[in-house]
């Protein structure tokens, strides 16, 4: 996806293997399977529409996508990641992000450990917490999450999963018109079903068609 260009290569533990999102439909994380012990997210944001969040969005920009739901419940990219991992039997165990993102995790996945790194003051404004303190806290909290792996839960929802997207304009909903498996329940809402949580990152297209 971004080929991990945000990592400082000389600071990465030599035991770490770097992979990225494969560019095909349905989208898959390369080499992500049942052998993974747990998922940790660093630098993540809250779901679209979250008050007091910095850069809140769910995959698309907030002036495009208004609400994203799975089986009737609103989720963001944190929930998508947990659901994808859960399909492989892998628990979501840790997140570092702004205060709003941490609150989202604590509400939806209370077993996971979080580290707040900043506080949102507006969509493009935030108050950064002291960098040295944050780095130290991330190391300590991530280690605690790994040590508590046995208490973590695997997040799954009943299949097939129904994805409902409310768009800000008819224009965006129209782009999915005509793709087999996609319903348009009202001018700004599209709905489709997927068989498994690992398909959660894919959008209906001519290359990949939902159930």
Coordinates of N, CA and C in Angstrom, one line a residue:
X1 N 0.9 -1.2 0.0 CA 0.0 0.0 0.0 C 0.9 1.2 0.0
X2 N 1.6 1.5 1.1 CA 2.5 2.6 1.1 C 4.0 2.1 1.2
X3 N 4.1 0.8 1.1 CA 5.4 0.1 1.1 C 6.2 0.5 2.3
X4 N 5.6 0.8 3.4 CA 6.2 1.0 4.7 C 7.3 2.1 4.7
X5 N 7.1 3.1 3.9 CA 8.0 4.2 3.8 C 8.1 5.0 5.1
X6 N 7.1 4.9 6.0 CA 7.1 5.6 7.2 C 8.0 5.1 8.3
X7 N 8.6 3.9 8.1 CA 9.4 3.3 9.1 C 10.9 3.7 8.9
X8 N 11.5 3.9 10.1 CA 13.0 4.2 10.1 C 13.7 2.8 10.0
X9 N 14.2 2.5 8.8 CA 14.7 1.2 8.6 C 15.9 0.8 9.5
X10 N 16.7 1.8 9.9 CA 17.8 1.4 10.8 C 17.4 1.2 12.3
X11 N 16.1 1.5 12.6 CA 15.6 1.3 13.9 C 14.8 0.1 14.1
X12 N 14.5 -0.6 13.0 CA 13.6 -1.8 13.1 C 14.3 -3.0 13.6
X13 N 13.7 -3.7 14.5 CA 14.3 -5.0 15.0 C 14.5 -5.9 13.9
X14 N 15.7 -6.6 13.8 CA 16.0 -7.5 12.7 C 15.1 -8.7 12.6
X15 N 14.3 -9.0 13.6 CA 13.4 -10.1 13.6 C 12.1 -9.7 12.9
X16 N 11.9 -8.4 12.6 CA 10.6 -7.9 12.0 C 10.6 -8.2 10.5
X17 N 9.5 -8.7 10.0 CA 9.3 -8.9 8.6 C 8.3 -7.8 8.1
X18 N 8.6 -7.0 7.1 CA 7.7 -6.0 6.6 C 7.0 -6.4 5.4
X19 N 5.6 -6.3 5.5 CA 4.8 -6.6 4.4 C 3.8 -5.4 4.2
X20 N 3.0 -5.5 3.1 CA 2.0 -4.4 2.9 C 0.8 -5.0 2.2
X21 N -0.2 -4.1 2.0 CA -1.4 -4.6 1.4 C -1.2 -4.9 -0.1
X22 N -1.7 -6.1 -0.4 CA -1.6 -6.6 -1.8 C -2.5 -5.8 -2.7
X23 N -2.1 -5.5 -3.9 CA -3.0 -4.7 -4.8 C -3.8 -5.6 -5.7
X24 N -4.8 -6.3 -5.2 CA -5.7 -7.0 -6.0 C -7.0 -7.1 -5.2
X25 N -8.1 -7.5 -6.0 CA -9.4 -7.6 -5.4 C -9.8 -9.1 -5.2
X26 N -10.3 -9.5 -4.1 CA -10.5 -8.7 -2.9 C -9.1 -8.4 -2.2
X27 N -9.0 -7.3 -1.5 CA -7.8 -6.8 -0.9 C -7.4 -7.8 0.2
X28 N -6.1 -8.1 0.3 CA -5.5 -8.9 1.3 C -4.3 -8.3 1.9
X29 N -4.0 -8.6 3.2 CA -2.7 -8.2 3.8 C -1.8 -9.4 3.4
X30 N -0.7 -9.0 2.8 CA 0.3 -10.1 2.4 C 0.8 -10.8 3.6
X31 N 0.8 -12.1 3.6 CA 1.4 -13.0 4.6 C 0.6 -12.9 5.9
X32 N -0.6 -12.4 5.9 CA -1.4 -12.4 7.1 C -2.2 -13.6 7.2
X33 N -2.0 -14.5 8.2 CA -2.8 -15.7 8.3 C -2.9 -16.1 9.7
X34 N -3.3 -17.4 10.0 CA -3.6 -17.9 11.3 C -2.3 -18.0 12.2
X35 N -1.1 -17.8 11.6 CA 0.1 -17.9 12.4 C 0.4 -16.6 13.1
X36 N -0.3 -15.5 12.8 CA -0.1 -14.2 13.5 C -0.6 -14.3 14.9
X37 N 0.1 -13.8 15.9 CA -0.3 -14.0 17.3 C -1.3 -12.9 17.7
X38 N -1.1 -11.6 17.2 CA -2.0 -10.5 17.6 C -1.7 -9.3 16.7
X39 N -2.7 -8.4 16.7 CA -2.6 -7.2 15.8 C -2.5 -6.0 16.7
X40 N -1.5 -5.2 16.3 CA -1.2 -3.9 17.0 C -1.3 -2.8 16.0
X41 N -2.0 -1.7 16.3 CA -2.1 -0.6 15.3 C -1.4 0.7 16.0
X42 N -0.5 1.3 15.2 CA 0.2 2.5 15.7 C -0.1 3.6 14.7
X43 N -0.6 4.8 15.2 CA -0.8 5.9 14.4 C -2.2 5.9 13.7
X44 N -3.2 5.3 14.4 CA -4.5 5.1 13.8 C -5.4 6.2 14.3
X45 N -6.5 6.5 13.5 CA -7.4 7.6 13.7 C -8.8 7.0 14.1
X46 N -9.7 7.8 14.5 CA -11.1 7.4 14.9 C -11.9 7.4 13.6
X47 N -13.1 6.7 13.8 CA -14.0 6.6 12.6 C -14.6 7.9 12.2
X48 N -15.1 8.0 11.0 CA -15.7 9.2 10.5 C -16.9 9.6 11.4
X49 N -17.0 10.9 11.6 CA -18.1 11.5 12.4 C -17.8 11.5 13.9
X50 N -16.6 11.2 14.3 CA -16.2 11.2 15.8 C -15.9 12.6 16.2
X51 N -16.6 13.1 17.2 CA -16.4 14.4 17.7 C -15.1 14.5 18.5
X52 N -14.3 15.6 18.3 CA -13.1 15.7 19.0 C -11.9 14.9 18.5
X53 N -12.1 14.3 17.3 CA -11.0 13.5 16.7 C -10.2 14.2 15.7
X54 N -9.0 13.8 15.5 CA -8.1 14.4 14.5 C -8.1 13.6 13.3
X55 N -8.4 14.2 12.1 CA -8.5 13.5 10.8 C -9.4 12.3 10.8
X56 N -10.5 12.4 11.5 CA -11.4 11.2 11.6 C -12.0 10.9 10.1
X57 N -11.9 9.7 9.7 CA -12.5 9.2 8.5 C -12.5 7.7 8.5
X58 N -13.2 7.1 7.6 CA -13.3 5.7 7.4 C -13.0 5.4 5.9
X59 N -11.8 5.0 5.6 CA -11.3 4.7 4.3 C -11.4 5.9 3.3
X60 N -12.5 6.5 3.1 CA -12.7 7.6 2.2 C -12.6 8.9 3.1
X61 N -12.5 10.0 2.4 CA -12.5 11.3 3.1 C -13.9 11.6 3.6
X62 N -14.0 12.4 4.7 CA -15.3 12.6 5.4 C -16.3 13.4 4.5
X63 N -15.8 14.1 3.5 CA -16.7 14.8 2.6 C -17.3 13.9 1.6
X64 N -16.9 12.6 1.7 CA -17.4 11.6 0.7 C -18.3 10.5 1.5
X65 N -17.7 9.9 2.5 CA -18.4 8.9 3.3 C -18.9 9.4 4.6
X66 N -20.2 9.2 4.9 CA -20.8 9.8 6.1 C -20.9 8.8 7.2
X67 N -21.2 7.5 6.9 CA -21.3 6.5 7.9 C -21.0 5.1 7.3
X68 N -20.3 4.3 8.0 CA -20.0 2.9 7.6 C -20.5 1.9 8.7
X69 N -21.3 1.0 8.2 CA -21.9 0.0 9.2 C -21.6 -1.4 8.8
X70 N -21.4 -2.3 9.8 CA -21.3 -3.7 9.5 C -22.4 -4.4 10.4
X71 N -23.3 -5.1 9.7 CA -24.4 -5.8 10.4 C -25.2 -4.8 11.3
X72 N -25.3 -3.5 10.8 CA -26.1 -2.5 11.4 C -25.4 -1.7 12.5
X73 N -24.2 -2.0 12.8 CA -23.4 -1.3 13.8 C -22.3 -0.5 13.2
X74 N -22.1 0.8 13.6 CA -21.1 1.6 13.0 C -19.7 1.3 13.5
X75 N -18.8 1.1 12.5 CA -17.4 0.9 12.7 C -16.6 1.8 11.9
X76 N -15.3 1.9 12.2 CA -14.3 2.6 11.4 C -13.2 1.6 11.0
X77 N -12.1 2.2 10.7 CA -11.0 1.4 10.2 C -10.4 0.5 11.4
X78 N -10.6 0.9 12.6 CA -10.2 0.1 13.7 C -11.0 -1.2 13.8
X79 N -12.3 -1.0 13.6 CA -13.2 -2.2 13.6 C -13.0 -3.1 12.4
X80 N -12.7 -2.5 11.3 CA -12.4 -3.2 10.1 C -11.1 -4.1 10.3
X81 N -10.1 -3.5 10.9 CA -8.9 -4.3 11.1 C -9.2 -5.5 12.1
X82 N -9.9 -5.2 13.2 CA -10.2 -6.2 14.2 C -11.0 -7.3 13.5
X83 N -11.9 -7.0 12.6 CA -12.8 -8.0 12.0 C -12.0 -8.8 11.0
X84 N -11.1 -8.2 10.2 CA -10.3 -8.9 9.3 C -9.4 -9.9 10.1
X85 N -8.7 -9.4 11.1 CA -7.9 -10.3 11.9 C -8.7 -11.4 12.6
X86 N -9.9 -11.1 13.0 CA -10.7 -12.1 13.7 C -11.1 -13.2 12.8
X87 N -11.2 -13.0 11.5 CA -11.5 -14.0 10.5 C -10.4 -15.1 10.4
X88 N -9.2 -14.7 10.8 CA -8.1 -15.6 10.8 C -7.9 -16.2 12.2
X89 N -8.8 -15.8 13.2 CA -8.6 -16.3 14.6 C -7.6 -15.5 15.3
X90 N -7.3 -14.3 14.8 CA -6.2 -13.4 15.5 C -6.9 -12.3 16.2
X91 N -6.5 -12.1 17.5 CA -7.1 -11.0 18.3 C -6.4 -9.6 18.0
X92 N -7.2 -8.6 18.1 CA -6.8 -7.2 18.0 C -6.4 -6.8 19.5
X93 N -5.1 -6.4 19.7 CA -4.7 -6.3 21.1 C -4.2 -4.9 21.5
X94 N -3.9 -4.0 20.5 CA -3.3 -2.7 20.9 C -3.5 -1.6 19.8
X95 N -3.6 -0.4 20.3 CA -3.7 0.8 19.4 C -3.0 2.0 20.1
X96 N -2.3 2.7 19.3 CA -1.8 4.0 19.6 C -2.4 5.0 18.7
X97 N -3.0 6.1 19.2 CA -3.6 7.1 18.4 C -4.1 8.2 19.2
X98 N -5.0 9.1 18.7 CA -5.4 10.2 19.5 C -6.4 9.8 20.5
X99 N -6.8 10.7 21.4 CA -7.7 10.3 22.5 C -9.0 9.7 22.1
X100 N -9.5 10.3 21.0 CA -10.8 9.8 20.4 C -10.7 8.4 19.9
X101 N -9.6 8.1 19.2 CA -9.4 6.7 18.7 C -9.2 5.7 19.8
X102 N -8.5 6.1 20.9 CA -8.4 5.2 22.1 C -9.7 5.0 22.7
X103 N -10.6 6.0 22.8 CA -11.9 5.8 23.4 C -12.7 4.9 22.5
X104 N -12.6 5.0 21.2 CA -13.3 4.1 20.3 C -12.9 2.6 20.6
X105 N -11.7 2.4 20.8 CA -11.2 1.0 21.1 C -11.7 0.5 22.4
X106 N -11.6 1.4 23.4 CA -12.1 1.0 24.8 C -13.6 0.7 24.8
X107 N -14.4 1.4 23.9 CA -15.8 1.1 23.8 C -16.1 -0.2 23.0
X108 N -15.4 -0.4 22.0 CA -15.7 -1.6 21.1 C -14.9 -2.8 21.4
X109 N -13.7 -2.6 21.9 CA -12.8 -3.7 22.1 C -12.1 -3.5 23.5
X110 N -12.8 -3.7 24.6 CA -12.3 -3.3 25.9 C -11.1 -4.1 26.4
X111 N -10.8 -5.2 25.8 CA -9.7 -6.0 26.2 C -8.4 -5.4 25.7
X112 N -8.4 -4.6 24.6 CA -7.2 -4.1 24.0 C -6.6 -3.0 24.8
X113 N -5.3 -2.8 24.7 CA -4.5 -1.8 25.4 C -4.4 -0.6 24.5
X114 N -4.4 0.6 25.0 CA -4.3 1.8 24.1 C -3.3 2.8 24.7
X115 N -2.7 3.6 23.8 CA -1.8 4.7 24.2 C -2.2 5.9 23.5
X116 N -2.8 6.9 24.2 CA -3.1 8.2 23.6 C -1.8 9.0 23.3
X117 N -1.7 9.5 22.1 CA -0.5 10.2 21.7 C -0.8 11.7 21.4
X118 N -2.1 12.1 21.2 CA -2.4 13.4 21.0 C -3.9 13.6 21.2
X119 N -4.3 14.9 21.3 CA -5.7 15.2 21.5 C -6.2 16.1 20.3
X120 N -7.3 15.7 19.7 CA -7.9 16.4 18.6 C -8.5 17.7 19.0
X121 N -8.2 18.8 18.3 CA -8.8 20.1 18.6 C -9.7 20.5 17.4
X122 N -9.7 19.8 16.4 CA -10.5 20.1 15.2 C -10.0 19.0 14.1
X123 N -10.7 19.0 12.9 CA -10.4 18.0 12.0 C -8.9 18.0 11.6
X124 N -8.3 19.2 11.5 CA -6.9 19.3 11.0 C -6.0 19.9 12.2
X125 N -6.5 19.9 13.4 CA -5.7 20.5 14.5 C -5.7 19.5 15.6
X126 N -4.5 19.5 16.3 CA -4.4 18.6 17.5 C -3.3 19.1 18.4
X127 N -3.4 18.7 19.6 CA -2.4 18.9 20.7 C -1.6 17.7 20.8
X128 N -0.3 17.8 20.5 CA 0.6 16.7 20.6 C 1.1 16.5 22.0
X129 N 1.2 15.3 22.5 CA 1.7 15.0 23.8 C 3.3 14.9 23.6
X130 N 4.0 15.1 24.7 CA 5.5 15.1 24.6 C 6.0 13.8 23.9
X131 N 6.8 14.0 22.9 CA 7.3 12.9 22.1 C 8.0 11.8 22.8
X132 N 9.0 12.2 23.7 CA 9.7 11.2 24.4 C 8.9 10.4 25.3
X133 N 7.9 11.1 26.0 CA 7.0 10.4 26.9 C 6.1 9.4 26.1
X134 N 5.6 9.8 24.9 CA 4.8 9.0 24.1 C 5.5 7.8 23.6
X135 N 6.7 7.9 23.2 CA 7.5 6.8 22.7 C 7.7 5.8 23.8
X136 N 8.1 6.3 25.0 CA 8.3 5.4 26.1 C 7.0 4.6 26.5
X137 N 5.9 5.4 26.4 CA 4.6 4.8 26.8 C 4.1 3.7 25.8
X138 N 4.4 4.0 24.5 CA 4.1 3.0 23.4 C 4.8 1.7 23.7
X139 N 6.1 1.8 23.9 CA 6.9 0.6 24.2 C 6.3 -0.2 25.4
X140 N 6.0 0.5 26.5 CA 5.5 -0.1 27.7 C 4.2 -0.7 27.4
X141 N 3.3 0.0 26.8 CA 1.9 -0.5 26.6 C 1.8 -1.6 25.6
X142 N 2.6 -1.5 24.5 CA 2.6 -2.6 23.5 C 3.2 -3.9 24.2
X143 N 4.2 -3.7 25.0 CA 4.7 -4.9 25.7 C 3.6 -5.5 26.6
X144 N 2.9 -4.7 27.3 CA 1.8 -5.2 28.2 C 0.7 -5.9 27.4
X145 N 0.4 -5.3 26.2 CA -0.6 -6.0 25.4 C -0.2 -7.4 24.9
X146 N 1.1 -7.5 24.6 CA 1.6 -8.8 24.2 C 1.7 -9.8 25.3
X147 N 2.0 -9.3 26.5 CA 2.1 -10.1 27.7 C 0.7 -10.6 28.1
X148 N -0.3 -9.8 27.8 CA -1.7 -10.1 28.1 C -2.5 -10.8 27.0
X149 N -1.7 -11.3 26.0 CA -2.3 -11.9 24.8 C -3.4 -12.9 25.1
X150 N -3.1 -13.7 26.2 CA -4.0 -14.8 26.6 C -5.4 -14.3 27.0
X151 N -5.5 -13.0 27.4 CA -6.8 -12.4 27.8 C -7.5 -11.7 26.7
X152 N -6.9 -11.6 25.5 CA -7.5 -10.9 24.4 C -8.6 -11.8 23.7
X153 N -9.5 -11.1 23.1 CA -10.6 -11.8 22.4 C -10.5 -11.7 20.9
X154 N -11.0 -12.7 20.2 CA -11.0 -12.6 18.8 C -12.4 -12.0 18.4
X155 N -12.4 -11.0 17.5 CA -13.6 -10.3 17.2 C -14.2 -10.9 15.9
X156 N -15.4 -11.4 16.0 CA -16.1 -12.0 14.9 C -17.5 -11.5 14.9
X157 N -18.2 -11.4 13.7 CA -19.6 -11.1 13.6 C -20.2 -12.2 12.8
X158 N -21.5 -12.4 13.0 CA -22.2 -13.4 12.2 C -22.1 -13.2 10.7
X159 N -21.8 -14.2 10.0 CA -21.7 -14.1 8.5 C -23.0 -14.6 7.9
X160 N -23.3 -14.2 6.6 CA -22.6 -13.2 5.9 C -22.7 -11.8 6.5
X161 N -21.7 -11.0 6.2 CA -21.6 -9.6 6.8 C -22.3 -8.6 5.9
X162 N -23.2 -7.8 6.4 CA -23.9 -6.8 5.6 C -23.2 -5.5 5.8
X163 N -22.6 -4.9 4.7 CA -22.0 -3.6 4.7 C -22.9 -2.6 4.2
X164 N -23.1 -1.5 5.0 CA -24.0 -0.4 4.6 C -23.2 0.9 4.7
X165 N -23.2 1.6 3.6 CA -22.4 2.8 3.5 C -23.4 4.0 3.2
X166 N -23.4 5.0 4.0 CA -24.2 6.2 3.8 C -23.2 7.2 3.3
X167 N -23.5 7.7 2.0 CA -22.6 8.7 1.4 C -23.1 10.1 1.6
X168 N -22.3 11.1 1.4 CA -22.7 12.5 1.6 C -23.5 13.0 0.4
X169 N -23.4 12.3 -0.7 CA -24.1 12.8 -2.0 C -24.5 11.6 -2.8
X170 N -25.5 11.8 -3.6 CA -25.9 10.7 -4.5 C -24.8 10.3 -5.5
X171 N -24.0 11.3 -5.8 CA -22.9 11.1 -6.8 C -22.0 9.9 -6.4
X172 N -21.7 9.7 -5.1 CA -20.8 8.6 -4.7 C -21.5 7.3 -4.7
X173 N -22.8 7.3 -4.4 CA -23.6 6.1 -4.4 C -23.8 5.6 -5.8
X174 N -23.9 6.5 -6.7 CA -24.2 6.1 -8.1 C -23.0 5.4 -8.7
X175 N -21.8 5.6 -8.2 CA -20.6 4.9 -8.7 C -20.7 3.4 -8.6
X176 N -21.5 2.9 -7.6 CA -21.6 1.5 -7.3 C -22.9 0.9 -8.0
X177 N -23.7 1.7 -8.6 CA -24.9 1.3 -9.3 C -24.5 0.3 -10.4
X178 N -25.3 -0.8 -10.5 CA -25.1 -1.8 -11.6 C -24.1 -2.9 -11.3
X179 N -23.4 -2.8 -10.2 CA -22.5 -3.9 -9.8 C -23.3 -5.0 -9.2
X180 N -23.3 -6.2 -9.7 CA -24.0 -7.3 -9.1 C -23.8 -7.5 -7.6
X181 N -24.9 -7.6 -6.8 CA -24.7 -7.8 -5.4 C -24.9 -6.5 -4.6
X182 N -24.9 -5.3 -5.3 CA -25.0 -4.1 -4.6 C -26.4 -3.6 -4.6
X183 N -27.0 -3.2 -3.5 CA -28.3 -2.6 -3.4 C -28.2 -1.2 -3.1
X184 N -29.1 -0.4 -3.6 CA -29.2 1.0 -3.3 C -30.5 1.3 -2.6
X185 N -30.5 1.3 -1.3 CA -31.8 1.4 -0.6 C -32.4 2.8 -0.6
X186 N -31.6 3.8 -0.7 CA -32.1 5.1 -1.0 C -31.0 5.9 -1.7
X187 N -31.3 7.1 -2.2 CA -30.3 7.8 -3.1 C -28.9 7.8 -2.6
X188 N -28.7 7.9 -1.3 CA -27.3 8.1 -0.8 C -26.8 6.8 0.0
X189 N -27.5 5.7 -0.1 CA -27.1 4.5 0.7 C -26.9 3.3 -0.2
X190 N -25.7 2.7 0.0 CA -25.5 1.4 -0.7 C -25.2 0.3 0.3
X191 N -25.6 -0.9 -0.2 CA -25.5 -2.0 0.8 C -25.1 -3.3 0.0
X192 N -24.2 -4.1 0.6 CA -23.8 -5.3 0.0 C -23.4 -6.3 1.1
X193 N -23.2 -7.6 0.7 CA -22.8 -8.6 1.7 C -21.5 -9.2 1.3
X194 N -20.7 -9.6 2.3 CA -19.5 -10.3 2.1 C -19.5 -11.6 2.9
X195 N -18.8 -12.6 2.4 CA -18.8 -13.9 3.0 C -18.0 -13.9 4.3
X196 N -16.8 -13.2 4.3 CA -15.9 -13.3 5.4 C -15.3 -12.0 5.8
X197 N -14.8 -11.9 7.1 CA -14.3 -10.7 7.6 C -13.0 -10.2 6.8
X198 N -12.3 -11.2 6.2 CA -11.1 -10.8 5.5 C -11.4 -10.0 4.2
X199 N -12.6 -10.0 3.8 CA -13.0 -9.2 2.6 C -13.4 -7.8 3.0
X200 N -13.3 -7.4 4.2 CA -13.9 -6.1 4.7 C -13.3 -4.9 4.0
X201 N -12.0 -5.0 3.6 CA -11.4 -3.8 3.0 C -11.7 -3.6 1.5
X202 N -12.4 -4.5 0.9 CA -12.7 -4.5 -0.5 C -14.0 -3.7 -0.8
X203 N -14.0 -2.9 -1.9 CA -15.1 -2.2 -2.4 C -15.7 -3.0 -3.6
X204 N -17.0 -3.0 -3.8 CA -17.5 -3.7 -5.0 C -17.0 -3.1 -6.3
X205 N -16.6 -3.9 -7.2 CA -16.1 -3.4 -8.5 C -16.3 -4.5 -9.5
X206 N -16.0 -4.2 -10.7 CA -16.2 -5.2 -11.8 C -15.2 -6.4 -11.6
X207 N -14.1 -6.1 -10.9 CA -13.1 -7.1 -10.7 C -13.5 -8.0 -9.5
X208 N -14.1 -7.4 -8.5 CA -14.5 -8.1 -7.3 C -16.0 -7.8 -7.0
X209 N -16.8 -8.8 -7.0 CA -18.2 -8.7 -6.8 C -18.6 -9.3 -5.4
X210 N -19.3 -8.6 -4.6 CA -19.7 -9.1 -3.3 C -20.8 -10.2 -3.5
X211 N -21.3 -10.8 -2.4 CA -22.3 -11.8 -2.5 C -23.5 -11.3 -3.2

